[in-house]
Short mmCIF file of C-alpha atoms in Angstrom, two decimals:
data_model
loop_
_atom_site.label_atom_id
_atom_site.label_comp_id
_atom_site.label_asym_id
_atom_site.label_seq_id
_atom_site.Cartn_x
_atom_site.Cartn_y
_atom_site.Cartn_z
CA MET L 1 -3.06 29.40 -7.14
CA ALA L 2 0.60 30.19 -7.54
CA TYR L 3 2.71 30.20 -4.41
CA GLU L 4 5.79 32.34 -4.08
CA THR L 5 8.85 32.29 -1.90
CA GLU L 6 9.71 35.10 0.50
CA ASP L 7 11.86 36.75 -2.15
CA HIS L 8 8.95 36.57 -4.62
CA GLU L 9 10.63 33.96 -6.77
CA THR L 10 8.28 31.23 -7.93
CA GLN L 11 9.34 27.72 -6.97
CA TYR L 12 8.78 24.77 -9.31
CA CYS L 13 8.54 21.06 -8.59
CA PHE L 14 11.10 20.33 -11.32
CA PRO L 15 13.02 23.54 -12.14
CA ALA L 16 14.87 21.83 -15.00
CA ILE L 17 11.62 20.99 -16.81
CA ASN L 18 9.78 23.76 -18.64
CA SER L 19 6.35 22.21 -18.01
CA SER L 20 6.93 21.75 -14.28
CA CYS L 21 4.12 22.48 -11.84
CA ILE L 22 4.46 25.36 -9.38
CA LYS L 23 5.36 24.18 -5.89
CA GLY L 24 3.17 25.31 -3.02
CA LYS L 25 4.62 27.47 -0.27
CA ARG L 26 4.23 26.51 3.38
CA SER L 27 5.59 28.03 6.55
CA MET L 28 8.12 25.97 8.52
CA TYR L 29 5.60 25.56 11.36
CA GLU L 30 2.87 24.31 9.02
CA TYR L 31 5.33 22.05 7.23
CA ASN L 32 6.60 20.39 10.43
CA PHE L 33 3.15 20.15 12.01
CA MET L 34 1.69 18.36 8.99
CA TYR L 35 4.55 15.86 8.86
CA VAL L 36 4.25 15.09 12.59
CA PHE L 37 0.46 14.81 12.44
CA PHE L 38 0.32 12.50 9.42
CA SER L 39 3.21 10.41 10.75
CA LEU L 40 1.40 9.85 14.05
CA LEU L 41 -1.86 9.06 12.24
CA SER L 42 -0.08 6.51 10.04
CA ALA L 43 1.75 4.94 13.00
CA TRP L 44 -1.50 4.77 15.01
CA THR L 45 -3.29 2.99 12.17
CA VAL L 46 -0.47 0.49 11.60
CA PHE L 47 0.04 -0.27 15.30
CA LEU L 48 -3.62 -0.86 16.20
CA ASN L 49 -4.38 -2.97 13.15
CA LEU L 50 -1.20 -4.95 13.76
CA LEU L 51 -2.56 -5.80 17.21
CA VAL L 52 -5.74 -7.12 15.59
CA ILE L 53 -3.77 -9.17 13.06
CA ILE L 54 -1.47 -10.68 15.70
CA SER L 55 -4.40 -11.43 18.01
CA ILE L 56 -6.46 -13.32 15.45
CA SER L 57 -3.46 -15.02 13.84
CA HIS L 58 -1.84 -16.17 17.10
CA PHE L 59 -4.69 -17.43 19.26
CA LYS L 60 -6.32 -20.62 17.97
CA LYS L 61 -9.59 -19.80 19.72
CA LEU L 62 -10.02 -16.78 17.44
CA HIS L 63 -9.77 -18.74 14.19
CA THR L 64 -13.47 -18.37 13.37
CA PRO L 65 -15.04 -17.37 10.02
CA THR L 66 -16.15 -14.00 11.40
CA ASN L 67 -12.70 -13.19 12.75
CA LEU L 68 -11.06 -14.21 9.48
CA ILE L 69 -13.06 -11.49 7.74
CA ILE L 70 -12.07 -9.04 10.49
CA LEU L 71 -8.47 -10.13 9.88
CA SER L 72 -8.81 -9.39 6.17
CA LEU L 73 -10.26 -5.96 6.97
CA ALA L 74 -7.41 -5.30 9.41
CA VAL L 75 -4.83 -6.21 6.75
CA ALA L 76 -6.41 -3.73 4.31
CA ASP L 77 -6.50 -1.06 7.05
CA LEU L 78 -2.87 -1.75 7.99
CA LEU L 79 -1.76 -1.34 4.36
CA VAL L 80 -3.64 1.94 4.20
CA GLY L 81 -1.62 3.15 7.17
CA LEU L 82 1.63 1.65 5.93
CA ILE L 83 1.52 2.65 2.25
CA VAL L 84 -1.34 4.94 1.30
CA MET L 85 -1.20 7.41 4.20
CA PRO L 86 2.57 8.14 4.06
CA VAL L 87 2.67 8.49 0.27
CA ASP L 88 -0.47 10.63 0.07
CA ALA L 89 0.77 12.75 2.98
CA ILE L 90 4.02 13.50 1.16
CA LYS L 91 2.06 14.42 -1.96
CA LEU L 92 -0.21 16.70 0.07
CA ILE L 93 2.51 18.41 2.11
CA GLU L 94 5.06 18.86 -0.66
CA THR L 95 2.31 19.81 -3.20
CA CYS L 96 4.38 17.93 -5.79
CA TRP L 97 4.77 14.34 -6.96
CA PHE L 98 8.45 13.41 -7.08
CA PHE L 99 8.19 9.65 -7.69
CA GLY L 100 7.51 9.44 -11.41
CA ASP L 101 4.61 8.27 -13.55
CA THR L 102 5.03 4.55 -12.92
CA LEU L 103 4.82 4.88 -9.13
CA CYS L 104 1.91 7.27 -9.56
CA ASP L 105 0.06 4.59 -11.53
CA LEU L 106 0.92 1.95 -8.95
CA PHE L 107 -0.11 4.17 -6.03
CA MET L 108 -3.51 4.91 -7.55
CA ILE L 109 -4.19 1.22 -8.17
CA ILE L 110 -3.11 0.24 -4.64
CA MET L 111 -5.24 2.97 -3.09
CA GLY L 112 -8.28 1.88 -5.08
CA LEU L 113 -7.58 -1.80 -4.29
CA LEU L 114 -7.48 -1.23 -0.53
CA LEU L 115 -10.59 0.95 -0.42
CA SER L 116 -12.53 -1.51 -2.60
CA THR L 117 -11.35 -4.46 -0.52
CA SER L 118 -12.52 -2.76 2.66
CA ILE L 119 -16.01 -2.32 1.20
CA CYS L 120 -15.99 -5.95 0.00
CA ASN L 121 -15.02 -7.14 3.48
CA LEU L 122 -17.91 -5.17 4.96
CA VAL L 123 -20.28 -6.99 2.62
CA LEU L 124 -18.81 -10.33 3.73
CA ILE L 125 -19.25 -9.31 7.37
CA ALA L 126 -22.89 -8.42 6.74
CA ILE L 127 -23.51 -11.79 5.04
CA ASP L 128 -21.76 -13.64 7.87
CA ARG L 129 -23.84 -11.89 10.54
CA TYR L 130 -27.03 -12.40 8.55
CA VAL L 131 -26.54 -16.17 8.43
CA ALA L 132 -25.44 -16.31 12.09
CA VAL L 133 -28.47 -14.41 13.40
CA CYS L 134 -31.20 -15.38 10.93
CA THR L 135 -30.33 -19.07 10.39
CA PRO L 136 -28.20 -20.00 13.43
CA LEU L 137 -28.75 -23.75 13.14
CA LEU L 138 -27.44 -23.78 9.58
CA TYR L 139 -24.52 -21.40 10.27
CA PRO L 140 -21.86 -24.11 10.87
CA GLN L 141 -22.75 -25.76 7.54
CA LYS L 142 -23.16 -22.60 5.47
CA ILE L 143 -20.24 -20.57 6.83
CA THR L 144 -17.12 -22.68 7.16
CA THR L 145 -13.50 -21.62 7.48
CA THR L 146 -12.69 -22.91 4.00
CA LYS L 147 -15.60 -21.09 2.37
CA THR L 148 -14.69 -17.91 4.23
CA LEU L 149 -11.06 -18.06 3.09
CA ILE L 150 -12.15 -18.59 -0.51
CA SER L 151 -14.55 -15.64 -0.25
CA ILE L 152 -11.80 -13.41 1.15
CA CYS L 153 -9.38 -14.40 -1.63
CA LEU L 154 -12.04 -13.72 -4.26
CA CYS L 155 -12.74 -10.37 -2.59
CA TRP L 156 -9.10 -9.28 -2.94
CA PHE L 157 -8.79 -10.70 -6.47
CA PHE L 158 -11.91 -9.02 -7.88
CA SER L 159 -11.04 -5.74 -6.14
CA PHE L 160 -7.66 -5.78 -7.86
CA ALA L 161 -9.16 -6.74 -11.23
CA TYR L 162 -11.86 -4.09 -10.97
CA ASN L 163 -9.51 -1.23 -10.05
CA THR L 164 -7.00 -2.22 -12.71
CA THR L 165 -9.82 -2.21 -15.29
CA VAL L 166 -11.08 1.19 -14.16
CA TYR L 167 -7.56 2.58 -14.43
CA LEU L 168 -6.66 1.05 -17.79
CA ILE L 169 -10.02 1.64 -19.53
CA GLY L 170 -11.91 4.34 -17.70
CA GLY L 171 -9.18 6.51 -16.27
CA ARG L 172 -6.15 8.42 -17.37
CA TYR L 173 -3.66 10.73 -15.76
CA PHE L 174 -2.88 14.28 -16.69
CA GLU L 175 -1.36 14.44 -20.12
CA ARG L 176 1.97 16.26 -19.90
CA THR L 177 1.03 18.32 -22.95
CA ASP L 178 -2.14 19.62 -21.27
CA THR L 179 -0.88 20.46 -17.83
CA CYS L 180 2.19 20.84 -15.67
CA TYR L 181 4.58 18.06 -14.73
CA GLY L 182 4.75 17.03 -11.07
CA LYS L 183 1.18 16.06 -10.14
CA CYS L 184 -0.44 12.68 -9.54
CA TYR L 185 -4.20 12.82 -9.97
CA LEU L 186 -6.64 10.48 -11.62
CA ILE L 187 -9.12 11.80 -14.18
CA ILE L 188 -12.17 9.60 -14.73
CA GLY L 189 -14.87 10.24 -17.30
CA PHE L 190 -18.37 10.92 -15.99
CA SER L 191 -19.72 7.60 -17.29
CA TRP L 192 -17.03 5.72 -15.37
CA ILE L 193 -17.74 7.76 -12.26
CA VAL L 194 -21.34 6.54 -12.44
CA ILE L 195 -20.18 2.94 -12.98
CA ASP L 196 -17.76 3.18 -10.07
CA LEU L 197 -20.46 4.79 -7.91
CA PHE L 198 -22.70 1.79 -8.52
CA PHE L 199 -20.18 -1.03 -8.09
CA SER L 200 -18.08 0.54 -5.33
CA PHE L 201 -20.84 2.19 -3.33
CA LEU L 202 -24.54 1.87 -4.24
CA PHE L 203 -24.60 -1.91 -4.74
CA PRO L 204 -22.61 -2.83 -1.59
CA LEU L 205 -24.50 -0.15 0.36
CA THR L 206 -27.84 -1.67 -0.65
CA VAL L 207 -26.69 -5.18 0.26
CA ILE L 208 -25.30 -4.11 3.63
CA ILE L 209 -28.31 -2.03 4.68
CA THR L 210 -30.79 -4.71 3.55
CA LEU L 211 -28.98 -7.45 5.46
CA TYR L 212 -28.57 -5.42 8.64
CA LEU L 213 -32.21 -4.34 8.67
CA ARG L 214 -33.14 -7.99 8.45
CA ILE L 215 -30.57 -8.90 11.12
CA PHE L 216 -31.88 -6.44 13.70
CA TYR L 217 -35.49 -7.33 12.94
CA VAL L 218 -34.83 -11.05 13.47
CA ALA L 219 -32.73 -10.36 16.58
CA HIS L 220 -35.59 -8.29 18.03
CA GLN L 221 -38.05 -11.09 17.34
CA GLN L 222 -35.73 -13.64 18.92
CA VAL L 223 -35.41 -11.54 22.08
CA LYS L 224 -39.20 -11.37 22.34
CA VAL L 225 -39.52 -15.15 21.98
CA ILE L 226 -36.77 -15.83 24.53
CA ASN L 227 -38.30 -13.41 27.03
CA SER L 228 -41.72 -15.05 26.66
CA LEU L 229 -40.22 -18.51 27.18
CA MET L 230 -38.32 -17.37 30.25
CA LYS L 231 -41.50 -15.91 31.72
CA SER L 232 -43.24 -19.22 31.17
CA GLY L 233 -40.53 -20.96 33.19
CA LYS L 234 -38.88 -22.87 30.37
CA CYS L 235 -35.13 -23.35 30.48
CA VAL L 236 -33.59 -21.47 27.57
CA MET L 237 -30.45 -20.15 29.24
CA GLU L 238 -27.97 -21.59 26.71
CA SER L 239 -30.03 -20.44 23.75
CA SER L 240 -30.47 -17.01 25.32
CA VAL L 241 -26.72 -16.59 25.84
CA ARG L 242 -26.06 -17.69 22.26
CA ARG L 243 -28.59 -15.24 20.81
CA LYS L 244 -27.22 -12.38 22.90
CA SER L 245 -23.71 -13.22 21.73
CA GLU L 246 -24.70 -13.22 18.06
CA SER L 247 -26.72 -10.02 18.46
CA LYS L 248 -23.82 -8.29 20.21
CA ALA L 249 -21.44 -9.31 17.44
CA ALA L 250 -23.93 -8.01 14.85
CA LEU L 251 -24.28 -4.71 16.74
CA THR L 252 -20.50 -4.25 17.06
CA LEU L 253 -19.84 -4.98 13.41
CA GLY L 254 -22.84 -2.84 12.50
CA ILE L 255 -21.12 0.12 14.19
CA ILE L 256 -18.01 -0.50 12.10
CA VAL L 257 -20.08 -0.71 8.91
CA THR L 258 -21.98 2.48 9.80
CA ALA L 259 -18.74 4.38 10.44
CA TYR L 260 -17.40 3.30 7.04
CA LEU L 261 -20.58 4.30 5.26
CA LEU L 262 -20.69 7.71 6.93
CA CYS L 263 -17.20 8.32 5.54
CA TYR L 264 -17.93 6.99 2.05
CA ILE L 265 -21.35 8.63 1.45
CA PRO L 266 -20.13 12.29 1.32
CA TYR L 267 -17.06 11.32 -0.70
CA TYR L 268 -18.98 9.52 -3.44
CA ILE L 269 -21.76 12.11 -3.58
CA LEU L 270 -19.28 14.96 -4.04
CA SER L 271 -17.17 12.98 -6.52
CA LEU L 272 -20.30 12.65 -8.66
CA THR L 273 -21.52 16.24 -8.42
CA SER L 274 -18.24 18.15 -8.42
CA SER L 275 -15.28 18.26 -10.78
CA THR L 276 -14.00 14.95 -12.10
CA ILE L 277 -10.53 15.86 -10.83
CA ILE L 278 -10.47 14.80 -7.18
CA SER L 279 -8.08 17.46 -5.96
CA SER L 280 -10.12 20.08 -4.08
CA ALA L 281 -9.61 20.73 -0.38
CA THR L 282 -13.03 19.23 0.39
CA MET L 283 -12.37 16.02 -1.50
CA THR L 284 -8.93 15.76 0.10
CA PHE L 285 -10.46 16.11 3.55
CA LEU L 286 -13.12 13.46 2.83
CA LEU L 287 -10.51 11.11 1.40
CA TRP L 288 -8.40 11.46 4.54
CA THR L 289 -11.50 10.85 6.63
CA ILE L 290 -11.77 7.47 4.90
CA TYR L 291 -8.08 6.84 5.59
CA ALA L 292 -8.44 7.80 9.26
CA ASN L 293 -11.37 5.42 9.61
CA SER L 294 -8.91 2.58 9.08
CA GLY L 295 -7.42 3.40 12.48
CA MET L 296 -10.77 3.52 14.27
CA ASN L 297 -11.92 -0.08 13.83
CA PRO L 298 -9.55 -1.49 16.49
CA VAL L 299 -10.92 1.11 18.91
CA VAL L 300 -14.40 -0.33 18.33
CA TYR L 301 -13.04 -3.83 18.96
CA ALA L 302 -11.43 -2.64 22.21
CA LEU L 303 -14.71 -1.13 23.42
CA PHE L 304 -16.94 -4.11 22.60
CA TYR L 305 -14.80 -7.26 22.29
CA ARG L 306 -13.43 -8.87 25.42
CA TRP L 307 -11.16 -11.11 23.35
CA PHE L 308 -9.36 -8.10 21.88
CA LYS L 309 -8.69 -6.55 25.29
CA ILE L 310 -7.28 -9.81 26.64
CA SER L 311 -5.18 -10.54 23.56
CA VAL L 312 -3.71 -7.02 23.53
CA LYS L 313 -2.73 -7.45 27.17
CA HIS L 314 -0.95 -10.70 26.33
CA ILE L 315 0.78 -9.13 23.31
CA LEU L 316 2.01 -6.02 25.12
CA THR L 317 3.24 -8.02 28.12
CA LEU L 318 4.95 -10.51 25.75
CA LYS L 319 2.99 -13.44 27.18
CA ILE L 320 2.40 -14.66 23.65
CA LEU L 321 6.07 -15.67 23.56
CA LYS L 322 5.45 -18.35 26.16
CA PRO L 323 5.16 -21.98 24.94
CA ALA L 324 1.66 -23.02 23.88
CA SER L 325 0.35 -19.49 24.45
CA SER L 326 -1.71 -19.80 21.27
CA LEU L 327 -3.74 -22.55 22.96
CA LEU L 328 -4.67 -20.55 26.04
CA ASP L 329 -8.29 -21.18 26.95
CA ILE L 330 -9.17 -17.62 27.92
CA PHE L 331 -11.54 -16.76 25.08
CA THR L 332 -14.45 -19.00 26.02
CA ASP L 333 -16.77 -16.02 25.72
CA TYR L 334 -14.95 -13.60 23.45
CA SER L 335 -18.02 -12.40 21.58
#
C-alpha cells in the first residue's frame, strides 16, 4: 500500500535513490503513541531482567545450577529489550530501514541468536528440573556448577553458529534489483523454513514436553509416597520439604516454559503456512508477542520465588552496597 502526505505527495525512504521504498504515513498522535509505548516496553524488559541478573550475580546463596540457567535466560531477555526491541520498533514505526545493509544483516543475526538462545535455555531448564525431581540423590553429581556453565556456553555458541549458517546459506535479503531500497526483511526458502521449524521449535518442544510430563508424573508419585509414610507415622519431614521445594521450582519454571511455547507455536505455524516474507501485520504482532514475553519472566519469579522478592527489596533500597551483603543468609528457603 502506498501512503501519501496531506498534500498528496508520495514520501520515499531515500528520496535521492530511484529504487527507494515508499515511506508509510502516520498521524502525529499514532507516531508519538507508538514511540512511547515501545520505549516503555523496552525499558520494562531491561529493568526487570536487570534485577534478576543483579540478584543472582550478587548473592552467593543464589549461585546454583538452576539459577545460572535462569541468569542466562535473563541475559538473553535483557538483550532483547536493549537491542532488538528498540531497533525493531524504529523499523516498524518509521516503516523504513535507515541503517544500511550491514546493520540489517547484523540485526537479523542478533535477533535470531537471542530467540534461539532463549529456547535452548528452556531445554536446559527442563533437563535440570528433570534430574532434580526424578533422580534427586544423583542431582549434586550430575548437575554441577561447572557442567552447567559449560552447557550454557555451548548453548550460546551453537545458537550463534546455527543462526549464522541459516543466514549465510539458507537466507537472503531483498535484492535491490527486485524490490525497493529501504527495507530489512529476511527471505528464507521453504526447505530452510522446515529445517528451522524442526531445530528451533519441534525438537526442543518435544524434549521440553516429554521431560515435563515425566517430571509432574514423578512428582505426583512422590507426593503419594510421602503422604502414605506420614500417615503411617514415619518421620519424613525433611524429605517432604525437599520434594515440595523441587516440585514448586518445576511448576514455576514450567509456567515460564508454557508461556514461551504459547508465544512460539502460532508464530512458527504461520511462518510455515503463510508467505515466506515475515512482514504481515499478523506476523509482526506474533513476533512482538515473543519480544514482550521477555519482560514477563521476572513477573513470574516475583509471584513464585521468595528469593527474588527479597533480593529486589535489597537492590532497590541499596542494601546490596553494604559490606558483605552478598553473604547475607536470608535465602535459606528461596525455592
